Amino acid sequence: MPPEAPPTLRDFFAAWELFADPALAGALAGALLGALGVYVVVRRMVFLSAALAQAAGLGVAGAWFAQIHVGVPAGLATPTVGAGLASALAATLMASGEAGLKGRRDGWLGGVYLVGAAGTLAIGTRIVQEVQDIETILFGSAVAVSPDDLRALAWTVGLLGALHLVGLRGFVQVAVDENGARVRGLPVRLLGLLLMGSLALAVSFGTRILGALPVFAFTVLPPLAALRLAPNVGHAVLWATLIGALAGFAGYVAAFLWKLPVGAAQTLTATVLLAMAWVAGKGLQWQHNRSAHRGGHIHGPGCGHVAIRHGDHVDYLDDGQLQHQGGAGHEVHHLHGHVAAAGYDHGHDHDHEGCPTAPQGHVHGPGCGHPRIAHGDHHDYLVGGRLHHQHGDHCDDHGPVDVVE
Amino acid sequence: MMTTQTAAPVHDEAPALVSCAALAVGYAGKAMLPPVTLQVRPRQLWAVFGPNGSGKSTVLKTVLGLLPPVAGEFACTASSLGYVPQRSEIDPAIPARVIDMVRAGVERKWSFLDPSWTWKNRAAIDDALGDTHIRALVREPWTHLSEGQKQRVLMAQALAGNPQLLVLDEPTSAMDVHAERAIFALLDDLRRRRDLGVMVVGHNLGVLARFATHALFVDKDQAAVDAGLVRDVVRGSAFVERFGRGVAEHLGASDAT
């Protein structure tokens, strides 16, 4: 019997009716979690989504346990309700406990994560008939999504998307600079609560439908890719939405083509996209440096470097080097006796112990506080528009230069 | 030794932007300094200085409303505050261009009911870019800027909100003498042209005395606070105790008042 031919994309789209709901669910969840994940990554709390996803998993397992062993009606103890309640409880605990954590936010998140994971596994041993579903919760091996789940997910994505589109600038400001946002009078507390609520809702839905692993992946990997490519956090939210959607959809297709667990395939797809973004980001950076800077910095008025008139142009003093901002980037210019300001005859005009104009006993050298400047075959120090040369235990005056204020 | 001194009479009669009367600052209800009494008015530049860990940032955070006063009276009547944090507080891993940083400054009145606030305030953004001489840098990423340029960007961000009071936390750390002087010269120019009250934390006594009109000296170790005109503060017993009479006389002769 000939070996079975591997499935192709044509096969996937031929059976589109069968795969449409889970593939679209992956795309929707990836888009929402990717967008929200930007704030999670910027605020350096990536374990938040992992902890919420594990808590949601515990909620799903708890709902089944309640149905089977406690006798709670199936209409009440649905996995969706369990996931929502558990992640909302975890989010509330984390939000309210944060003030008393004294910088131990990571430990708190780790605790929630561990309780969620251990609780899910422990309850799994008591609901053996649902053990397959426990694996689904933890690793995301779901292959089918009900139309009701997809509809609920679409509504969630729509409502949260609208909220975050309107509030984009506020959410960005609080994520980037919370103290600054507070001083500027933004509703920091409200925005924080809305973000936490959005995450709890998105993570609980995502965990219920896709599993904890891809949910964690979508809130970390697409945002990292987007932050690599985007010029600012607002744009990164848009990029992460697109990358997350792509990872969710393409991951499902990859699972079909290579017969992989869906959650693992979606996570690996997001990882590949992150790697591509990293390379693209390097390329963008190279292009930017090449076209605009060449030296990573544009010299000009107010650039922070001392400006010195050098013949018919102005150069800038950067780390002891006289640099000229030309069209092709920085050119290194050299200061010789003849380019110093008029009236200088390149001699040693005075011969003092220590520096005559700096505070008493001052000795010029690296870190002395005066700008160092290459002058012929040696280095001088710029003090009050004159070149000072430390010569043994005394200071020589190597003449004036035109410092541009 | 416990030293407390009331601020000396101010130059003009403009209403105070910030008034502190026996204000105690600290954490968790515990004062870390003797009470502070001062008034900051438009066009005044207050240098806040003292040894490391002496409570300078705690004073600033209280003025900014980030920390509640422990005791005493505090009133801030400035319609808006501009805050310039230390450059080290900006996470270089977060992508941002100069224009993005400055735009953030106009978000003061942002709300869900008016999400287009930034667009309506582009004139204020442009003024802030012009006043800090960074118009040519608007598309530059933050990580490509020199320390002096970064400081100007943060100042532009604060100015974009058209503040009456500008509060800066160590704006010239890690800068050479020339860059530091340039930043203070800009600050001096801005406070005159924009009628700004300014409070700035710094360490270089020479530059502070050159540009400041008033000083707040804090020293947790000596349990001392001294506020007033620069020449009075640097001749005060707390300052002399810490830095010596020679420094006090040198600085007293060079203050901007």
Coordinates of N, CA and C in Angstrom, one line a residue, chain A residues 204-285:
Chain A
S204 N -9.2 34.5 29.7 CA -10.1 33.5 30.1 C -10.8 32.9 28.8
F205 N -11.2 33.7 27.9 CA -11.8 33.2 26.6 C -10.8 32.4 25.8
G206 N -9.6 33.0 25.7 CA -8.5 32.3 25.0 C -8.1 31.0 25.6
T207 N -8.0 30.9 26.9 CA -7.7 29.7 27.5 C -8.8 28.6 27.3
R208 N -10.0 29.1 27.5 CA -11.1 28.2 27.3 C -11.1 27.6 25.9
I209 N -10.8 28.4 24.9 CA -10.9 27.9 23.5 C -9.6 27.3 23.0
L210 N -8.5 28.0 23.3 CA -7.2 27.6 22.7 C -6.3 26.8 23.6
G211 N -6.4 27.1 24.9 CA -5.5 26.6 25.9 C -4.5 27.6 26.4
A212 N -3.9 27.2 27.6 CA -3.0 28.2 28.3 C -1.7 28.5 27.5
L213 N -1.1 27.5 26.9 CA 0.2 27.7 26.2 C 0.1 28.7 25.1
P214 N -0.8 28.6 24.1 CA -0.9 29.6 23.0 C -1.3 30.9 23.6
V215 N -2.1 31.0 24.6 CA -2.6 32.3 25.2 C -1.3 33.0 25.7
F216 N -0.5 32.3 26.4 CA 0.7 32.9 27.0 C 1.6 33.4 25.8
A217 N 1.7 32.5 24.8 CA 2.6 32.8 23.6 C 2.1 34.1 22.9
F218 N 0.8 34.2 22.7 CA 0.2 35.3 22.0 C 0.4 36.6 22.7
T219 N 0.4 36.6 24.0 CA 0.6 37.8 24.8 C 2.1 38.3 24.9
V220 N 3.0 37.4 24.5 CA 4.4 37.7 24.6 C 5.1 37.9 23.2
L221 N 4.9 36.8 22.4 CA 5.8 36.8 21.2 C 5.4 37.8 20.1
P222 N 4.1 38.0 19.7 CA 3.7 39.0 18.8 C 4.1 40.4 19.3
P223 N 3.8 40.7 20.6 CA 4.2 42.1 21.1 C 5.7 42.3 21.0
L224 N 6.5 41.3 21.3 CA 8.0 41.5 21.2 C 8.4 41.7 19.7
A225 N 7.7 41.0 18.8 CA 8.0 41.2 17.4 C 7.6 42.6 17.0
A226 N 6.4 43.0 17.4 CA 5.9 44.4 17.0 C 6.8 45.5 17.6
L227 N 7.2 45.3 18.8 CA 8.1 46.4 19.5 C 9.4 46.5 18.8
R228 N 9.8 45.4 18.1 CA 11.0 45.4 17.4 C 10.9 46.2 16.1
L229 N 9.7 46.1 15.5 CA 9.5 46.8 14.2 C 8.9 48.2 14.2
A230 N 8.1 48.4 15.2 CA 7.3 49.7 15.2 C 8.1 50.9 15.8
P231 N 7.9 52.1 15.3 CA 8.6 53.2 15.8 C 8.1 53.7 17.2
N232 N 6.9 53.3 17.6 CA 6.4 53.7 18.9 C 5.4 52.7 19.4
V233 N 5.0 52.8 20.7 CA 4.1 51.8 21.3 C 2.8 51.8 20.6
G234 N 2.2 52.9 20.2 CA 0.9 52.9 19.6 C 1.0 52.1 18.3
H235 N 2.0 52.3 17.5 CA 2.1 51.5 16.3 C 2.3 50.0 16.6
A236 N 3.0 49.8 17.7 CA 3.3 48.4 18.1 C 2.0 47.7 18.4
V237 N 1.0 48.4 18.9 CA -0.2 47.7 19.2 C -0.9 47.2 17.9
L238 N -0.8 48.1 16.9 CA -1.4 47.7 15.6 C -0.6 46.5 15.0
W239 N 0.7 46.6 15.0 CA 1.5 45.5 14.5 C 1.3 44.2 15.2
A240 N 1.2 44.3 16.5 CA 1.0 43.1 17.3 C -0.3 42.4 17.0
T241 N -1.3 43.3 16.8 CA -2.7 42.8 16.4 C -2.5 41.9 15.1
L242 N -1.8 42.5 14.1 CA -1.7 41.7 12.9 C -0.8 40.5 13.0
I243 N 0.3 40.6 13.7 CA 1.2 39.5 13.9 C 0.5 38.4 14.7
G244 N -0.3 38.8 15.8 CA -1.0 37.8 16.6 C -2.0 37.1 15.7
A245 N -2.8 37.8 14.9 CA -3.8 37.2 14.1 C -3.1 36.2 13.1
L246 N -2.0 36.6 12.5 CA -1.3 35.7 11.6 C -0.8 34.5 12.3
A247 N -0.2 34.6 13.5 CA 0.3 33.5 14.2 C -0.9 32.5 14.6
G248 N -2.0 33.1 15.0 CA -3.2 32.2 15.3 C -3.7 31.4 14.1
F249 N -3.8 32.1 13.0 CA -4.3 31.4 11.8 C -3.3 30.5 11.2
A250 N -2.1 31.0 10.9 CA -1.1 30.2 10.3 C -0.7 29.0 11.2
G251 N -0.7 29.2 12.5 CA -0.4 28.1 13.4 C -1.4 27.0 13.3
Y252 N -2.6 27.4 13.1 CA -3.6 26.3 12.9 C -3.4 25.6 11.6
V253 N -3.1 26.3 10.6 CA -2.8 25.7 9.3 C -1.6 24.8 9.4
A254 N -0.5 25.3 10.1 CA 0.7 24.5 10.3 C 0.4 23.2 11.0
A255 N -0.5 23.3 12.0 CA -0.9 22.1 12.8 C -1.5 21.0 11.8
F256 N -2.3 21.5 10.9 CA -3.0 20.6 9.9 C -2.0 20.0 9.0
L257 N -1.1 20.8 8.5 CA -0.1 20.4 7.5 C 0.9 19.4 8.1
W258 N 1.4 19.6 9.3 CA 2.4 18.8 9.8 C 1.9 17.9 11.0
K259 N 0.6 17.9 11.2 CA 0.0 17.0 12.2 C 0.6 17.3 13.6
L260 N 0.5 18.5 14.0 CA 1.1 19.0 15.3 C -0.1 19.3 16.2
P261 N 0.2 19.3 17.5 CA -0.8 19.9 18.4 C -1.0 21.4 18.1
V262 N -2.3 21.9 18.1 CA -2.6 23.2 17.6 C -1.8 24.3 18.4
G263 N -1.9 24.1 19.8 CA -1.2 25.1 20.6 C 0.2 25.2 20.4
A264 N 0.9 24.1 20.2 CA 2.3 24.1 20.0 C 2.6 24.7 18.6
A265 N 1.8 24.4 17.6 CA 2.1 24.9 16.3 C 1.9 26.4 16.3
Q266 N 0.9 26.9 17.0 CA 0.6 28.4 17.1 C 1.8 29.1 17.8
T267 N 2.3 28.5 18.9 CA 3.4 29.0 19.6 C 4.6 29.1 18.7
L268 N 4.9 28.0 18.0 CA 6.1 27.9 17.2 C 6.0 28.9 16.0
T269 N 4.8 29.0 15.5 CA 4.6 30.0 14.4 C 4.9 31.4 14.9
A270 N 4.4 31.7 16.1 CA 4.6 33.1 16.6 C 6.1 33.3 16.9
T271 N 6.8 32.2 17.2 CA 8.3 32.3 17.4 C 9.0 32.6 16.1
V272 N 8.6 31.9 15.0 CA 9.1 32.2 13.7 C 8.9 33.6 13.3
L273 N 7.7 34.1 13.5 CA 7.4 35.5 13.2 C 8.3 36.5 14.0
L274 N 8.5 36.1 15.3 CA 9.4 37.0 16.1 C 10.8 37.0 15.5
A275 N 11.3 35.8 15.1 CA 12.6 35.8 14.5 C 12.7 36.6 13.2
M276 N 11.6 36.5 12.4 CA 11.6 37.3 11.2 C 11.6 38.8 11.5
A277 N 10.8 39.2 12.5 CA 10.8 40.6 12.9 C 12.1 41.1 13.4
W278 N 12.8 40.2 14.1 CA 14.1 40.6 14.7 C 15.1 40.9 13.5
V279 N 15.1 40.0 12.5 CA 15.9 40.3 11.4 C 15.5 41.6 10.6
A280 N 14.2 41.7 10.4 CA 13.7 42.9 9.7 C 14.0 44.2 10.5
G281 N 13.9 44.1 11.9 CA 14.3 45.2 12.7 C 15.7 45.6 12.5
K282 N 16.6 44.6 12.5 CA 18.0 44.9 12.3 C 18.2 45.6 10.9
G283 N 17.5 45.1 9.9 CA 17.6 45.8 8.6 C 17.1 47.2 8.6
L284 N 16.0 47.4 9.3 CA 15.4 48.8 9.4 C 16.4 49.7 10.1
Q285 N 17.0 49.2 11.1 CA 18.0 50.0 11.9 C 19.2 50.3 11.1

